[in-house]
CSV table of C-alpha atoms and ligand atoms in Angstrom, one decimal:
chain,number,residue,atom,x,y,z
A,54,MET,CA,-5.0,12.1,26.7
A,55,LYS,CA,-1.5,13.3,26.2
A,56,ILE,CA,0.3,12.6,23.0
A,57,GLY,CA,3.8,12.5,21.7
A,58,LEU,CA,4.0,13.3,18.0
A,59,PHE,CA,7.1,12.0,16.2
A,60,GLY,CA,7.8,13.9,13.0
A,61,PHE,CA,6.4,17.2,11.8
A,62,GLY,CA,6.4,16.8,8.1
A,63,THR,CA,3.4,16.9,5.7
A,64,VAL,CA,1.2,14.4,7.7
A,65,GLY,CA,2.6,15.3,11.1
A,66,LYS,CA,1.5,18.9,10.6
A,67,GLY,CA,-1.9,17.8,9.4
A,68,VAL,CA,-2.4,15.6,12.5
A,69,PHE,CA,-1.2,18.4,14.8
A,70,ASP,CA,-3.7,20.8,13.2
A,71,ILE,CA,-6.7,18.4,13.4
A,72,LEU,CA,-5.8,17.5,17.1
A,73,GLU,CA,-5.7,21.2,18.0
A,74,GLU,CA,-9.5,21.2,17.2
A,75,ARG,CA,-10.1,18.3,19.5
A,76,PRO,CA,-10.6,18.9,23.2
A,77,GLY,CA,-9.2,16.2,25.5
A,78,MET,CA,-6.5,15.0,23.1
A,79,ASP,CA,-3.4,17.2,23.6
A,80,VAL,CA,-0.2,17.0,21.8
A,81,LYS,CA,2.2,17.5,24.7
A,82,TYR,CA,5.5,16.9,22.7
A,83,VAL,CA,6.6,17.1,19.1
A,84,LEU,CA,9.7,15.1,18.4
A,85,ASP,CA,11.7,16.6,15.5
A,86,LEU,CA,15.3,17.6,14.7
A,87,ARG,CA,14.2,21.1,13.7
A,88,PRO,CA,13.4,23.9,16.2
A,89,LEU,CA,9.7,24.4,14.8
A,90,PRO,CA,9.0,28.0,16.1
A,91,GLU,CA,5.4,27.7,14.7
A,92,VAL,CA,4.6,25.1,17.4
A,93,THR,CA,3.6,27.1,20.4
A,94,THR,CA,1.3,24.7,22.3
A,95,ALA,CA,3.6,21.7,22.6
A,96,ILE,CA,7.1,21.0,23.8
A,97,VAL,CA,9.4,20.6,20.8
A,98,THR,CA,12.2,18.1,21.6
A,99,LYS,CA,14.9,16.0,19.9
A,100,ASP,CA,15.0,13.7,22.9
A,101,LEU,CA,12.9,10.5,22.6
A,102,ASN,CA,13.5,9.6,26.2
A,103,GLN,CA,12.0,12.9,27.4
A,104,ILE,CA,8.7,11.7,25.9
A,105,LEU,CA,8.9,8.0,26.8
A,106,SER,CA,9.8,8.8,30.5
A,107,ASP,CA,6.8,11.2,30.9
A,108,PRO,CA,4.0,9.1,32.6
A,109,GLU,CA,1.4,11.6,31.4
A,110,VAL,CA,2.0,10.6,27.8
A,111,ASP,CA,-0.1,7.5,27.0
A,112,THR,CA,0.0,7.5,23.2
A,113,VAL,CA,2.6,8.3,20.6
A,114,VAL,CA,2.0,9.0,16.9
A,115,GLU,CA,4.9,8.0,14.6
A,116,LEU,CA,4.9,10.0,11.4
A,117,ILE,CA,8.7,10.0,10.6
A,118,GLY,CA,8.3,7.5,7.8
A,119,GLY,CA,10.9,5.1,6.4
A,120,MET,CA,12.4,2.3,8.4
A,121,HIS,CA,15.0,4.0,10.6
A,122,PRO,CA,14.8,5.5,13.1
A,123,ALA,CA,11.0,5.0,13.0
A,124,TYR,CA,11.3,1.3,13.8
A,125,GLU,CA,13.6,1.8,16.8
A,126,PHE,CA,11.4,4.7,18.1
A,127,VAL,CA,8.2,2.6,17.8
A,128,THR,CA,9.6,-0.5,19.5
A,129,ALA,CA,11.0,1.6,22.3
A,130,SER,CA,7.6,3.3,22.7
A,131,LEU,CA,5.8,0.0,22.8
A,132,LYS,CA,8.3,-1.4,25.4
A,133,ALA,CA,7.7,1.8,27.4
A,134,GLY,CA,4.0,0.9,27.6
A,135,LYS,CA,2.8,3.6,25.2
A,136,ASN,CA,0.0,3.1,22.6
A,137,VAL,CA,1.3,3.6,19.1
A,138,VAL,CA,-0.5,5.1,16.1
A,139,THR,CA,1.5,5.1,12.8
A,140,ALA,CA,1.0,5.6,9.1
A,141,ASN,CA,4.3,3.8,8.3
A,142,LYS,CA,3.4,1.1,5.8
A,143,LEU,CA,7.0,0.0,5.2
A,144,MET,CA,7.7,-0.5,8.9
A,145,VAL,CA,4.4,-2.2,9.8
A,146,SER,CA,4.3,-4.5,6.7
A,147,MET,CA,8.0,-5.6,7.2
A,148,HIS,CA,7.7,-6.1,11.0
A,149,TYR,CA,4.0,-7.0,11.3
A,150,ALA,CA,4.1,-10.1,13.5
A,151,GLU,CA,6.9,-8.8,15.7
A,152,LEU,CA,5.2,-5.4,16.3
A,153,ILE,CA,1.8,-6.9,17.0
A,154,SER,CA,3.3,-9.5,19.4
A,155,LEU,CA,5.1,-6.7,21.2
A,156,ALA,CA,2.0,-4.5,21.5
A,157,LYS,CA,0.0,-7.6,22.8
A,158,GLU,CA,2.8,-8.4,25.3
A,159,MET,CA,2.8,-4.9,26.6
A,160,GLY,CA,-1.0,-4.6,26.7
A,161,VAL,CA,-1.1,-1.5,24.5
A,162,SER,CA,-2.7,-0.6,21.2
A,163,LEU,CA,-1.0,-0.5,17.9
A,164,ARG,CA,-3.1,1.1,15.1
A,165,PHE,CA,-2.1,1.9,11.5
A,166,SER,CA,-5.3,2.8,9.6
A,167,ALA,CA,-3.5,5.4,7.5
A,168,ALA,CA,-0.9,2.9,6.2
A,169,ALA,CA,-3.2,1.7,3.4
A,170,GLY,CA,-5.7,3.8,1.7
A,171,GLY,CA,-4.7,7.2,3.2
A,172,GLY,CA,-7.9,8.9,4.2
A,173,ILE,CA,-10.1,6.0,3.1
A,174,PRO,CA,-11.5,4.0,6.0
A,175,TRP,CA,-10.2,0.9,4.5
A,176,LEU,CA,-8.2,-1.3,7.0
A,177,VAL,CA,-10.6,-0.6,9.8
A,178,ASN,CA,-13.6,-1.8,7.7
A,179,LEU,CA,-11.6,-4.7,6.4
A,180,GLN,CA,-11.0,-5.8,10.0
A,181,ARG,CA,-14.8,-5.5,10.7
A,182,ALA,CA,-15.6,-7.5,7.5
A,183,HIS,CA,-13.1,-10.2,8.5
A,184,ARG,CA,-14.8,-10.7,11.9
A,185,ALA,CA,-18.2,-11.4,10.3
A,186,SER,CA,-17.4,-12.9,7.0
A,187,ARG,CA,-15.0,-15.2,5.2
A,188,LEU,CA,-13.1,-12.9,2.8
A,189,GLU,CA,-12.0,-14.2,-0.5
A,190,SER,CA,-10.0,-11.4,-2.0
A,191,VAL,CA,-8.8,-7.8,-1.6
A,192,PHE,CA,-7.8,-5.7,-4.6
A,193,GLY,CA,-7.4,-2.2,-5.9
A,194,ILE,CA,-5.6,0.9,-6.9
A,195,MET,CA,-3.7,1.7,-3.8
A,196,ASN,CA,-1.2,4.2,-5.1
A,197,GLY,CA,-2.1,7.7,-6.2
A,198,THR,CA,1.2,8.6,-7.9
A,199,THR,CA,1.0,5.7,-10.4
A,200,ASN,CA,-2.7,6.3,-11.0
A,201,TYR,CA,-1.9,9.9,-11.7
A,202,ILE,CA,0.9,9.0,-14.2
A,203,LEU,CA,-1.2,6.3,-16.0
A,204,ASP,CA,-4.2,8.6,-16.1
A,205,SER,CA,-2.2,11.5,-17.6
A,206,MET,CA,-0.5,9.2,-20.1
A,207,ASP,CA,-4.1,8.3,-21.2
A,208,THR,CA,-5.9,11.6,-21.1
A,209,LEU,CA,-3.1,14.0,-21.9
A,210,ASP,CA,-1.4,11.7,-24.4
A,211,LYS,CA,2.0,11.7,-22.7
A,212,ASP,CA,4.6,9.0,-22.6
A,213,PHE,CA,5.8,7.6,-19.3
A,214,ASP,CA,8.9,9.9,-18.7
A,215,GLU,CA,6.9,13.0,-19.6
A,216,ALA,CA,4.0,12.0,-17.3
A,217,LEU,CA,6.4,11.2,-14.4
A,218,ALA,CA,8.3,14.5,-14.8
A,219,GLU,CA,4.9,16.4,-14.8
A,220,ALA,CA,3.8,14.5,-11.7
A,221,GLN,CA,7.1,15.4,-10.0
A,222,ARG,CA,6.7,19.1,-11.0
A,223,LEU,CA,3.2,19.2,-9.5
A,224,GLY,CA,4.4,17.5,-6.3
A,225,PHE,CA,2.4,14.3,-6.9
A,226,ALA,CA,5.6,12.2,-7.3
A,227,GLU,CA,8.7,12.3,-5.2
A,228,ALA,CA,12.2,13.2,-6.5
A,229,ASP,CA,13.0,9.5,-6.1
A,230,PRO,CA,9.8,7.9,-7.3
A,231,SER,CA,11.1,4.3,-7.2
A,232,SER,CA,8.9,3.1,-4.3
A,233,ASP,CA,5.8,4.2,-6.1
A,234,ILE,CA,6.6,3.3,-9.8
A,235,ASP,CA,8.2,0.0,-8.9
A,236,GLY,CA,5.1,-1.1,-7.0
A,237,LEU,CA,6.8,-1.3,-3.5
A,238,ASP,CA,4.4,1.2,-1.9
A,239,THR,CA,1.4,-0.8,-3.3
A,240,ARG,CA,3.1,-4.0,-2.1
A,241,HIS,CA,3.2,-2.8,1.5
A,242,LYS,CA,-0.4,-1.8,1.3
A,243,THR,CA,-1.4,-5.2,-0.3
A,244,THR,CA,0.5,-7.1,2.4
A,245,LEU,CA,-1.2,-5.2,5.2
A,246,SER,CA,-4.6,-5.7,3.6
A,247,ALA,CA,-4.0,-9.4,3.1
A,248,ASN,CA,-2.9,-9.8,6.7
A,249,ILE,CA,-6.1,-8.2,8.1
A,250,ALA,CA,-8.4,-9.8,5.5
A,251,PHE,CA,-7.1,-13.4,6.0
A,252,GLY,CA,-5.7,-13.3,9.6
A,253,VAL,CA,-2.2,-14.1,8.3
A,254,ALA,CA,1.3,-12.5,8.5
A,255,LEU,CA,2.7,-12.6,5.0
A,256,GLU,CA,6.4,-11.9,4.4
A,257,ASP,CA,6.2,-8.6,2.6
A,258,ASP,CA,9.2,-9.1,0.5
A,259,LYS,CA,7.8,-12.4,-0.9
A,260,VAL,CA,4.8,-10.5,-2.4
A,261,ASP,CA,5.7,-10.2,-6.1
A,262,ALA,CA,5.7,-6.6,-7.3
A,263,PHE,CA,6.2,-5.3,-10.9
A,264,GLY,CA,5.6,-1.6,-11.4
A,265,ILE,CA,4.9,0.8,-14.3
A,266,ARG,CA,8.5,1.9,-15.1
A,267,THR,CA,8.5,0.2,-18.5
A,268,VAL,CA,5.0,1.0,-19.7
A,269,LYS,CA,4.7,2.7,-23.1
A,270,LYS,CA,1.9,4.9,-24.4
A,271,ALA,CA,1.4,2.3,-27.1
A,272,ASP,CA,0.5,-0.3,-24.4
A,273,LEU,CA,-2.2,1.9,-23.1
A,274,ASP,CA,-3.5,2.6,-26.6
A,275,CYS,CA,-3.8,-1.0,-27.5
A,276,ALA,CA,-5.5,-1.8,-24.2
A,277,LYS,CA,-7.9,1.0,-24.8
A,278,GLU,CA,-8.7,-0.2,-28.3
A,279,LYS,CA,-9.7,-3.5,-26.7
A,280,GLY,CA,-11.8,-1.9,-24.0
A,281,TYR,CA,-9.4,-1.7,-21.1
A,282,MET,CA,-7.4,0.8,-19.0
A,283,LEU,CA,-4.0,-0.1,-17.6
A,284,LYS,CA,-3.9,0.4,-13.8
A,285,LEU,CA,-1.4,-0.7,-11.1
A,286,ILE,CA,-3.4,-3.2,-9.0
A,287,GLY,CA,-2.5,-4.9,-5.8
A,288,LYS,CA,-4.4,-8.1,-5.1
A,289,ALA,CA,-4.4,-10.8,-2.5
A,290,CYS,CA,-6.7,-13.8,-2.6
A,291,ARG,CA,-7.3,-17.3,-1.2
A,292,VAL,CA,-5.9,-20.1,-3.4
A,293,GLY,CA,-5.8,-23.9,-3.2
A,294,ALA,CA,-8.7,-26.3,-3.1
A,295,ALA,CA,-9.6,-25.4,0.4
A,296,GLY,CA,-8.8,-21.7,0.0
A,297,ASP,CA,-6.3,-22.1,2.9
A,298,LYS,CA,-3.4,-20.5,1.1
A,299,VAL,CA,-2.9,-16.9,0.1
A,300,ALA,CA,-1.5,-15.4,-3.1
A,301,ALA,CA,-0.6,-11.7,-3.2
A,302,TRP,CA,1.0,-9.6,-5.9
A,303,VAL,CA,1.2,-6.1,-7.5
A,304,GLU,CA,1.2,-5.7,-11.3
A,305,PRO,CA,-0.1,-3.5,-14.1
A,306,THR,CA,-3.5,-4.9,-14.9
A,307,LEU,CA,-6.0,-4.7,-17.8
A,308,VAL,CA,-9.1,-3.2,-16.2
A,309,PRO,CA,-12.3,-3.1,-18.2
A,310,LEU,CA,-13.4,0.4,-19.0
A,311,ASP,CA,-16.9,-0.2,-17.6
A,312,THR,CA,-15.7,-1.1,-14.1
A,313,PRO,CA,-15.3,1.2,-11.1
A,314,GLN,CA,-11.5,0.6,-11.2
A,315,GLY,CA,-11.4,1.6,-14.8
A,316,ASN,CA,-12.8,5.1,-14.0
A,317,ILE,CA,-10.5,6.2,-11.2
A,318,HIS,CA,-8.7,9.4,-12.2
A,319,GLY,CA,-5.9,11.6,-10.8
A,320,CYS,CA,-4.5,10.5,-7.5
A,321,ASP,CA,-7.6,8.8,-6.1
A,322,ASN,CA,-7.5,5.2,-4.8
A,323,ILE,CA,-10.1,2.5,-5.1
A,324,ILE,CA,-9.9,-0.7,-2.9
A,325,ALA,CA,-12.4,-3.5,-2.6
A,326,PHE,CA,-12.9,-6.7,-0.6
A,327,GLU,CA,-15.0,-9.6,-1.7
A,328,GLY,CA,-16.5,-12.0,0.9
A,329,SER,CA,-19.3,-14.4,1.7
A,330,HIS,CA,-22.6,-12.7,2.7
A,331,ILE,CA,-21.4,-9.3,1.5
A,332,GLY,CA,-20.1,-9.7,-2.1
A,333,LYS,CA,-17.9,-7.0,-3.5
A,334,THR,CA,-17.6,-3.7,-1.5
A,335,HIS,CA,-15.6,-0.8,-2.9
A,336,PHE,CA,-14.0,2.1,-1.1
A,337,ILE,CA,-13.0,5.2,-3.2
A,338,GLY,CA,-11.2,8.3,-2.0
A,339,ALA,CA,-8.0,10.2,-1.3
A,340,GLY,CA,-5.2,7.7,-0.7
A,341,ALA,CA,-2.7,10.4,0.3
A,342,GLY,CA,-2.3,14.0,1.3
A,343,ARG,CA,-1.8,16.0,4.5
A,344,TYR,CA,-5.4,16.2,5.8
A,345,PRO,CA,-6.9,12.9,4.4
A,346,THR,CA,-4.0,10.9,5.9
A,347,GLY,CA,-4.0,13.1,9.0
A,348,TYR,CA,-7.7,12.4,9.4
A,349,ALA,CA,-7.1,8.6,9.3
A,350,VAL,CA,-4.3,8.9,11.9
A,351,VAL,CA,-6.6,11.0,14.2
A,352,GLN,CA,-9.3,8.4,13.8
A,353,ASP,CA,-6.9,5.9,15.3
A,354,VAL,CA,-6.1,8.3,18.2
A,355,VAL,CA,-9.8,8.7,18.8
A,356,ASP,CA,-10.3,4.9,18.8
A,357,ILE,CA,-7.6,4.5,21.4
A,358,PHE,CA,-9.2,7.4,23.4
A,359,CYS,CA,-12.5,5.4,23.3
A,360,GLY,CA,-10.8,2.2,24.4
A,361,ASN,CA,-10.8,0.3,21.1
A,362,ALA,CA,-8.1,-2.4,20.8
A,363,GLY,CA,-5.4,-2.7,18.1
A,364,LEU,CA,-6.0,-2.8,14.4
A,365,TYR,CA,-5.2,-6.4,13.8
A,366,ASN,CA,-6.8,-9.8,14.2
A,367,GLU,CA,-6.1,-12.1,17.2
A,368,GLU,CA,-5.1,-14.9,14.9
A,369,MET,CA,-2.0,-14.3,12.7
A,370,ALA,CA,-0.8,-17.4,10.9
A,371,LEU,CA,2.7,-17.1,9.5
A,372,MET,CA,2.2,-18.2,5.9
A,373,PRO,CA,4.3,-18.4,2.7
A,374,VAL,CA,3.0,-16.4,-0.2
A,375,ALA,CA,1.5,-19.0,-2.6
A,376,ASN,CA,2.0,-17.2,-5.9
A,377,GLU,CA,2.9,-20.4,-7.7
A,378,MET,CA,-0.8,-21.4,-7.2
A,379,GLU,CA,-2.4,-18.4,-8.9
A,380,CYS,CA,-2.5,-18.5,-12.7
A,381,HIS,CA,-4.1,-16.0,-15.0
A,382,LYS,CA,-3.8,-14.5,-18.4
A,383,TYR,CA,-1.2,-11.8,-19.2
A,384,TYR,CA,-0.5,-9.3,-21.9
A,385,LEU,CA,3.3,-9.7,-22.4
A,386,ARG,CA,5.6,-7.5,-24.5
A,387,THR,CA,9.3,-8.4,-24.3
A,388,ASP,CA,12.5,-8.9,-26.4
A,389,PHE,CA,13.7,-11.5,-23.9
A,390,THR,CA,12.8,-14.3,-26.3
A,391,GLU,CA,15.8,-16.5,-25.7
A,392,ASP,CA,14.6,-17.3,-22.1
A,393,PRO,CA,13.2,-20.9,-21.9
A,394,PHE,CA,10.1,-19.7,-20.1
A,395,PHE,CA,9.2,-17.4,-23.0
A,396,ALA,CA,9.9,-20.2,-25.5
A,397,ALA,CA,7.6,-22.6,-23.6
A,398,LEU,CA,4.6,-20.2,-23.4
A,399,GLU,CA,1.6,-20.7,-25.6
A,400,LYS,CA,1.3,-17.3,-27.3
A,401,THR,CA,-1.6,-15.6,-29.0
A,402,PRO,CA,-0.9,-12.2,-30.7
A,403,TRP,CA,-2.4,-9.4,-28.6
A,404,GLY,CA,-1.6,-5.7,-29.1
A,405,ASN,CA,2.1,-5.1,-29.4
A,406,GLY,CA,2.9,-8.5,-27.8
A,407,PHE,CA,1.1,-11.6,-26.9
A,408,GLU,CA,-1.5,-13.0,-24.6
A,409,VAL,CA,-0.2,-15.8,-22.5
A,410,THR,CA,-1.1,-17.7,-19.3
A,411,SER,CA,1.3,-18.0,-16.4
A,412,SER,CA,1.5,-18.4,-12.7
A,413,VAL,CA,2.1,-15.1,-10.9
A,414,ARG,CA,5.4,-16.4,-9.5
A,415,ASP,CA,6.7,-17.6,-13.0
A,416,MET,CA,5.8,-14.3,-14.7
A,417,HIS,CA,7.4,-12.1,-12.0
A,418,ASP,CA,10.6,-14.4,-11.9
A,419,PHE,CA,10.8,-14.1,-15.8
A,420,ALA,CA,10.6,-10.3,-15.5
A,421,ALA,CA,13.3,-10.3,-12.8
A,422,ARG,CA,15.6,-12.3,-15.2
A,423,ALA,CA,14.8,-10.0,-18.1
A,424,LYS,CA,15.8,-7.0,-16.0
A,425,VAL,CA,19.1,-8.6,-15.0
A,426,ALA,CA,19.7,-9.4,-18.7
A,427,GLY,CA,19.0,-5.8,-19.6
A,428,LYS,CA,16.1,-6.8,-21.8
A,429,GLU,CA,12.9,-5.0,-22.4
A,430,ILE,CA,9.7,-6.3,-20.7
A,431,PHE,CA,6.3,-5.0,-19.9
A,432,PHE,CA,3.4,-7.2,-18.8
A,433,ALA,CA,-0.1,-6.7,-17.5
A,434,GLY,CA,-2.3,-9.1,-15.7
A,435,HIS,CA,-5.6,-9.9,-17.4
A,436,LEU,CA,-8.0,-10.7,-14.5
A,437,ALA,CA,-11.7,-11.2,-14.2
A,438,PHE,CA,-13.2,-8.1,-12.6
B,16,HSE,N1,3.2,7.7,-2.5
B,16,HSE,C1,1.9,7.3,-2.0
B,16,HSE,C2,0.9,7.3,-3.1
B,16,HSE,C3,1.5,8.1,-0.8
B,16,HSE,O1,1.2,7.9,-4.2
B,16,HSE,O2,-0.2,6.8,-3.0
B,16,HSE,C4,0.5,7.4,0.0
B,16,HSE,O3,0.8,6.2,0.6
């Protein structure tokens, strides 16, 4: 097997190192704009066509990240008849149906195990669960950066800005942390999980996401007093009388202290599915990092080497996100009291705000209006665990 590796950053280097230990799986090319003198066993090139026109290369591994040029390189690779492995959650979640249709049309594999859960064997087991069981929900802590921040706010008594700065200093958070702290990274992982769990293709940007940017230490303290931790949770579940619709969202969530989710520390992730026959099954481990993520990428390469098909279901219903059909309790702290939605809520005092009940769609729309109006808002879902 001859491989073209696109990108030699943190995960690209990890994949290269792991593959060097594997006989029969040779990285023939590394595509990178830099010269990379440390790469002595592969051809370093800036020319995508050099790789795509080489008939010896059957598989490419895309680890450039971001949308462009990763999307163009991946579609060109599929069209050239190459199998594709990628860890790119943004690209796959935003172009899910299109990329899968293209891979099927070309008769090649498309695998993206590392795009959700990092080193945790999550999507691959979710796909296996789906084929033998009706799945009802997927949910979990899918972002290490926000878990690190919330955990250090709790255990080291820091406020949000202080915890974020510390996470950036230690290299756990990026210089621009928006995708993590605004819940977008978790949104892409939730979309991919929902797609595989339910055999659908959700529109990623219709999955409501509210992050932890406005959380205060006082919110964690009042949650703790009542027996909860605050965690950023992505969840997707069947809704409607027949369970034939899907709701999917990302929001800070009150997690009971005596649950597995309430006891995940540092950068670790925990993700679970619940289904008929199997009940709840939890997966815990490293959701990011050079070698954990590199390991998951290599697992996909080995799967292709062994002749396994793509990481997706044959059925793929294009379906709107039905967040208006999912209602639950919320802890809500806001000064956007003039909005008619707030006025109409039945409110019970809770911590520094209120406990209210709302649909996911209405609560997230309210938060979006509060943000535009420059008002303060923090909310946390209060779900059964
Ligand atoms: N920024 C992500 C996280 C990296 O913190 O989990 C892995 O997707």
